[in-house]
Amino acid sequence: MTLKKAGVLGATGSVGQRFILLLQNNPGFEIHALGASPRSAGKAYKDAVTWKQTAIIPESASDIIVQECKPEGKFLECDVVFSGLDSDYAGKIEKAFVEAGLAVISNAKNYRREPEVPLVVPTVNPEHLSVVENKVKEARAAGQKRPGFLVCISNCSTAGLVSPLKPLVEAFGPIDAVTATTLQAISGAGYSPGVSGIDILDNIVPYISGEEDKLEWETRKIMGNIAEDGKTLAPLPFANMKVSAQCNRVAVSDGHTACVSFRFANRPAPSLEQVKEALRNYVCDASKLGCSSAPKQTIHVLEKSNRPQPRLDRDRDAGYGVSVGRVREDPLLDFKMVVLSHNTIIGAAGAGILIAEILKAKDVI
Amino acid sequence: MTLKKAGVLGATGSVGQRFILLLQNNPGFEIHALGASPRSAGKAYKDAVTWKQTAIIPESASDIIVQECKPEGKFLECDVVFSGLDSDYAGKIEKAFVEAGLAVISNAKNYRREPEVPLVVPTVNPEHLSVVENKVKEARAAGQKRPGFLVCISNCSTAGLVSPLKPLVEAFGPIDAVTATTLQAISGAGYSPGVSGIDILDNIVPYISGEEDKLEWETRKIMGNIAEDGKTLAPLPFANMKVSAQCNRVAVSDGHTACVSFRFANRPAPSLEQVKEALRNYVCDASKLGCSSAPKQTIHVLEKSNRPQPRLDRDRDAGYGVSVGRVREDPLLDFKMVVLSHNTIIGAAGAGILIAEILKAKDVI
Amino acid sequence: MTLKKAGVLGATGSVGQRFILLLQNNPGFEIHALGASPRSAGKAYKDAVTWKQTAIIPESASDIIVQECKPEGKFLECDVVFSGLDSDYAGKIEKAFVEAGLAVISNAKNYRREPEVPLVVPTVNPEHLSVVENKVKEARAAGQKRPGFLVCISNCSTAGLVSPLKPLVEAFGPIDAVTATTLQAISGAGYSPGVSGIDILDNIVPYISGEEDKLEWETRKIMGNIAEDGKTLAPLPFANMKVSAQCNRVAVSDGHTACVSFRFANRPAPSLEQVKEALRNYVCDASKLGCSSAPKQTIHVLEKSNRPQPRLDRDRDAGYGVSVGRVREDPLLDFKMVVLSHNTIIGAAGAGILIAEILKAKDVI
Amino acid sequence: MTLKKAGVLGATGSVGQRFILLLQNNPGFEIHALGASPRSAGKAYKDAVTWKQTAIIPESASDIIVQECKPEGKFLECDVVFSGLDSDYAGKIEKAFVEAGLAVISNAKNYRREPEVPLVVPTVNPEHLSVVENKVKEARAAGQKRPGFLVCISNCSTAGLVSPLKPLVEAFGPIDAVTATTLQAISGAGYSPGVSGIDILDNIVPYISGEEDKLEWETRKIMGNIAEDGKTLAPLPFANMKVSAQCNRVAVSDGHTACVSFRFANRPAPSLEQVKEALRNYVCDASKLGCSSAPKQTIHVLEKSNRPQPRLDRDRDAGYGVSVGRVREDPLLDFKMVVLSHNTIIGAAGAGILIAEILKAKDVI
């Protein structure tokens, strides 16, 4: 198999480090270019980075000379560029990379709400990638070079929430009301400075800046449709899917938990057993395409009353499988459940890798 | 002031230890009798107990000889008996104490649903105590000895939830729908064995046996009315106040956090500012009665976006004040908010002490 | 390769669960018999166990019918039996198994101090296994069946301490004084009840029952010699190697940290660089024998000033590699250093597996 | 009683906040001037500070207009100025304040090693304050204004270590060897950024920059003598008191634990019971002087094998009492023990307050 050349923007940051770790063992990609701040540029990666992962620095990355985050040098040879840039920098840099004809998959929030940019959880709405697939195929049909494009990874807590909602909507029609209270891991806040130890030890912080709005809005885009033009995405109207989120930071290293309740638009609602059955039977497209990172089981429906738990369940399917437990009837809406997803895998860098695998399988990159 | 004689059942357990700590500095009570298992009976308290509090053992308790939990000996001289008994034992023992004519205030769950037993959060529904007040006054009027009676303390997470709901209902009429996702402290699980360290470090347990049912049911009793007979309590019907709870155990020592949303029955709903105003202005009866443990501020409405936090806010008004933050509009119901209450003070032993202070102020004990 | 049949005693406990997890992917062993309490006997393993590991229950174990811990049935067919029994039960049961001719590798403390029982950290003193090897070979030479025997796994904190001491003694001669203050993970305390959450959150427990004595005594046996008879072990005399231990329990899930200082008997002492060199160059016998679980690097000498850290370094070489950092001169003794070892791998179940691999490589089982 | 006017430098930082909290209830001082960065200057304190304490902002401070940290305005009216400045700024600012004739008590490390600056743990070596007392009295005798002077508070971990060593040296003569392995709370690292949550959850950091050197050096100054000139301090020579420290950061909010072993210079060493007796009987001068913050019991000798524990014991005597447990014989040196001290009280801001109380009692300020 031909290895695709991968670049990483923001390579020294915590998301960038995750991209590099995941790429190193991926059978379809090789690390080709690493970009960071001017302060790091010119150094070997191992000397530029403060490595904070539990696995050691991949040899395939450690001696690469870090570049600045400009669309030049080795980046121009990349088949795909993963961006772990902070939102302060992502806006300009990602735009420049796309304009230079590069395929960018970004974890930053800057362009998530742009109509022509797919916002993708790879196990949930890979069909939204057709927006860029169409663009690429049109250009190729016209004998042109592959154009640059951008795909956005969703917010980490959004990825968990939509994972069980999608199969349910596929099986039983629209869900018109959702409440989600999240208990989010500190790795989601990054590292510099991230969450302070004194703020999280024996404590909860019942607020994450911008998070509730992201969860409420992104869910509607991901659960939404491709517009008739085939080129843009159409989020569900608020009235069609009301989402109410309350987000908390808790003393967990990895793994976001969400306590969710929801209501189907169609009456009668399905039975509890039908709901669990639909979750269990769901097979994501990435699995059907044979993507190497796709989970064997997209949704794990756990029957023990005290599961899922972050420490015990976050690593199912290497963090690409989402766990759902305590599915039961809800006195207000139809059902409630607990959803656990690995925030740095299916909720961030891992999602980017799996999106790239799908794009590769579909010959877009 | 005459000191009332207080007994403590289950005195060596974690709730019992809290009763003793709170009694020692209380200006209205003195510790008179301590009851525990036959294994402990006959020993000095300091030798019978494995003391697990941050404050040292009160001298007023340390040399008291522990009795068995039977209505005899020094217990018969008590004006009030606080029960921190485990529910496995509370049923029979508390019944025997009441039948022996004692005034029992219990933290156990056994009799909470009995119609004639008030289930009381002292800063919320002290008016329910009139059920026992009436009984006592009738007996006295008939020239009889004060009869025994039982008052139950609510479940710890219930106390937090009803604290802001009560002032809102008083101000704006019925609330017909409530969702509450709790993040509960480990001290609520007691100590032997309580929550295991390996279960809670870097983890969440999204389940507490029986808790969601308690939260849903007890809320309706506490928010309910005194029946027309003046002798029993009438919980709100389910249809009048639907409560949906999801309960989690988190790595916090003390202080239960609840993410709550709610809807008023009356339209139009009050404004956000009116809601906060009603919470701020609420003064509980215990304060009006001058009870020494009553909070100066019953509900603390916090305006900083990242508050309340357990470590920073649980000790407001010595744990008798409840903090409410992030009051805001909710896309589904009317409003949402974060509620923090100290689970061992207003949610357990402390509530018992303040109930006793109210009963004393009203000349019931 | 012929698979050796393995039995596990105490299979439902936390050490037993670890044995099963490690065995399932081991290329040299298959799980053949599982023993637990009479309450569990007769049930399929998956129904008998409260599984508490982050990996899911191995299929190879889940349907095995649990036996009682008696040397009968399938246990009699086992090439090796791993004991994760609690010390309350290990004494009698392990004795019965050895007498029935079985090869037992035990994590219990009961027989560690018996002169004829090797106490082995497999990356440190595998040569002590010659005591049982000799016994087996003698029997075989006499045409007899392989006799039963027992090998003990060391205490978890001892394993970490002796790991760097052994290469240093090999290189530079006796170490006559050692101080070790440990910061031990809660997984080392097991689960029922193990360490209570309320005892370890925002806290340290500066005491582990019996631990300091084990650390001081076992170190001298492991660093000691085989007696001249070739059949027993001779711990170093106290005067030849004084060990002073202070043991603490801290809020870490896995991985014991020890702050160690030590002095060589010979003058002049080696240089700091020589010490680090000796640690780096040490290759354990298990690696030389090609054992599948042997670490690639026995001792990882870390140069960053803030390493090793449990969360980042405990999984090196799948928990079989020990990390040593901050090696520096000591104002009192010669050198000090920080040692990190994975308490459930090289310090418990994993050590048992690697001991079995060595015995297999040497044709003892 | 006349209230002394107190100023606080670095008032918005975490040490500054502690000074303010402690001053507010102190019967001898009133908050008069608050200094912070130019960014904060001109604002009311409550608007300038990000308040991170569990108690609410003292009313006596909240409306004070913050000044720049210059010896002008209200600072010139202060009887004493407490400095919670970061060491990056403390050097110049404190010098300017002293030169302006102010009495400065500083938590910064900058001048701790200056011979003429007393380095004081108020319950340990208040006699070193005579260096400034003499200076002040000389000036007064000469009819001059009180000169400016500086007193330094010790490093937080040093305060715990010297607390039991001092009474032992008083009782039994010199201690010539000490080892101390510390498990230090995260509050000791301040807040911006302090210790990151991801670094301390399920983890230990076995390194604190500069800490071991401070512990080794400051101990010798605090345990040292006043030079013959009566104007400078003479630290003990290294050879007379060898200290070896290993410092770790652990997941504890407040309270530093130290595992200590030590040897007396004189033979025979005292008995274990004599050592405990000397610790129990020690009464610090601040208690004798009647200082309001002085601990009732300077050293609490705990007899339970698993004490002291940070969560249970750090608040003894409001954080001014130091707890010592597990005193026992040591195989290498003479004795070992566990010492727990509150790092922000006796180890930082609280020490400053008690030093000021002593200076006031002695009529120096």
GROMACS .gro file of C-alpha atoms in nm, chain C residues 176-179 181-184 198-208 212 216 238 242-248 250-255 257-261 263 305-312 314 326 328 330-333 336-338, chain D residues 176-179 181-184 198-208 212 216 238 242-248 250-255 257-261 263 305-312 314 326 328 330-333 336-338:
model
  118
  906ASP     CA    1   2.567  -0.166   5.279
  907ALA     CA    2   2.304   0.100   5.347
  908VAL     CA    3   1.978   0.187   5.175
  909THR     CA    4   1.695   0.424   5.263
  911THR     CA    5   1.063   0.622   5.111
  912THR     CA    6   0.784   0.486   4.896
  913LEU     CA    7   0.476   0.651   4.745
  914GLN     CA    8   0.262   0.350   4.664
  928ILE     CA    9  -1.235   0.917   5.135
  929ASP     CA   10  -0.898   0.808   5.278
  930ILE     CA   11  -0.700   0.885   4.966
  931LEU     CA   12  -0.867   1.185   4.801
  932ASP     CA   13  -0.667   1.500   4.883
  933ASN     CA   14  -0.471   1.285   5.125
  934ILE     CA   15  -0.178   1.056   5.199
  935VAL     CA   16  -0.182   0.758   5.433
  936PRO     CA   17   0.172   0.738   5.575
  937TYR     CA   18   0.143   0.374   5.674
  938ILE     CA   19   0.089   0.036   5.507
  942GLU     CA   20   0.820  -0.157   5.578
  946GLU     CA   21   1.358  -0.427   5.465
  968PHE     CA   22   2.133  -0.715   5.848
  972LYS     CA   23   2.092  -0.210   5.631
  973VAL     CA   24   1.765  -0.106   5.477
  974SER     CA   25   1.539   0.163   5.622
  975ALA     CA   26   1.195   0.200   5.467
  976GLN     CA   27   0.910   0.446   5.506
  977CYS     CA   28   0.596   0.350   5.313
  978ASN     CA   29   0.310   0.577   5.211
  980VAL     CA   30  -0.086   0.801   4.769
  981ALA     CA   31  -0.355   0.886   4.513
  982VAL     CA   32  -0.201   0.698   4.221
  983SER     CA   33  -0.378   0.410   4.051
  984ASP     CA   34  -0.078   0.203   3.936
  985GLY     CA   35   0.296   0.247   3.983
  987THR     CA   36   0.756   0.541   4.334
  988ALA     CA   37   1.050   0.508   4.572
  989CYS     CA   38   1.291   0.782   4.674
  990VAL     CA   39   1.607   0.588   4.746
  991SER     CA   40   1.952   0.666   4.876
  993ARG     CA   41   2.597   0.362   4.995
 1035SER     CA   42   1.476   1.623   3.605
 1036ASN     CA   43   1.106   1.562   3.668
 1037ARG     CA   44   1.093   1.195   3.572
 1038PRO     CA   45   0.998   0.917   3.631
 1039GLN     CA   46   0.629   0.991   3.683
 1040PRO     CA   47   0.377   0.713   3.742
 1041ARG     CA   48   0.128   0.815   3.475
 1042LEU     CA   49   0.390   0.870   3.208
 1044ARG     CA   50   0.475   0.301   3.452
 1056ARG     CA   51   1.724   1.186   3.922
 1058ARG     CA   52   2.257   1.222   4.186
 1060ASP     CA   53   2.368   1.224   4.826
 1061PRO     CA   54   2.499   1.437   5.113
 1062LEU     CA   55   2.471   1.146   5.356
 1063LEU     CA   56   2.519   0.821   5.167
 1066LYS     CA   57   2.012   0.907   4.565
 1067MET     CA   58   1.756   0.835   4.293
 1068VAL     CA   59   1.386   0.794   4.218
 1271ASP     CA   60   2.423   1.568   6.273
 1272ALA     CA   61   2.237   1.383   5.998
 1273VAL     CA   62   1.887   1.419   5.857
 1274THR     CA   63   1.713   1.266   5.559
 1276THR     CA   64   1.160   1.283   5.165
 1277THR     CA   65   0.870   1.523   5.118
 1278LEU     CA   66   0.524   1.477   4.967
 1279GLN     CA   67   0.422   1.835   4.903
 1293ILE     CA   68  -0.298   1.673   3.408
 1294ASP     CA   69   0.042   1.657   3.578
 1295ILE     CA   70  -0.093   1.569   3.919
 1296LEU     CA   71  -0.404   1.355   3.864
 1297ASP     CA   72  -0.313   0.989   3.916
 1298ASN     CA   73   0.047   1.102   3.930
 1299ILE     CA   74   0.346   1.223   4.130
 1300VAL     CA   75   0.605   1.474   4.014
 1301PRO     CA   76   0.931   1.372   4.184
 1302TYR     CA   77   1.092   1.710   4.147
 1303ILE     CA   78   1.036   2.068   4.262
 1307GLU     CA   79   1.586   2.028   4.782
 1311GLU     CA   80   1.906   2.143   5.291
 1333PHE     CA   81   2.743   2.138   5.651
 1337LYS     CA   82   2.411   1.701   5.695
 1338VAL     CA   83   2.066   1.717   5.541
 1339SER     CA   84   1.961   1.509   5.243
 1340ALA     CA   85   1.626   1.596   5.085
 1341GLN     CA   86   1.411   1.442   4.815
 1342CYS     CA   87   1.106   1.649   4.724
 1343ASN     CA   88   0.790   1.532   4.548
 1345VAL     CA   89   0.157   1.495   4.515
 1346ALA     CA   90  -0.219   1.529   4.473
 1347VAL     CA   91  -0.287   1.700   4.805
 1348SER     CA   92  -0.436   2.049   4.824
 1349ASP     CA   93  -0.279   2.172   5.149
 1350GLY     CA   94  -0.032   2.014   5.390
 1352THR     CA   95   0.421   1.554   5.459
 1353ALA     CA   96   0.785   1.468   5.525
 1354CYS     CA   97   0.927   1.124   5.600
 1355VAL     CA   98   1.226   1.206   5.812
 1356SER     CA   99   1.510   1.014   5.973
 1358ARG     CA  100   2.078   1.097   6.412
 1400SER     CA  101   0.000   0.417   6.326
 1401ASN     CA  102  -0.159   0.576   6.019
 1402ARG     CA  103  -0.131   0.939   6.122
 1403PRO     CA  104  -0.063   1.223   6.051
 1404GLN     CA  105  -0.270   1.253   5.735
 1405PRO     CA  106  -0.298   1.583   5.546
 1406ARG     CA  107  -0.676   1.593   5.522
 1407LEU     CA  108  -0.731   1.502   5.886
 1409ARG     CA  109  -0.334   1.983   5.865
 1421ARG     CA  110   0.513   0.716   6.361
 1423ARG     CA  111   1.021   0.490   6.576
 1425ASP     CA  112   1.560   0.371   6.236
 1426PRO     CA  113   1.791   0.092   6.118
 1427LEU     CA  114   2.040   0.342   5.975
 1428LEU     CA  115   2.022   0.661   6.178
 1431LYS     CA  116   1.243   0.810   6.189
 1432MET     CA  117   0.910   0.990   6.188
 1433VAL     CA  118   0.642   1.146   5.970
   0.00000   0.00000   0.00000
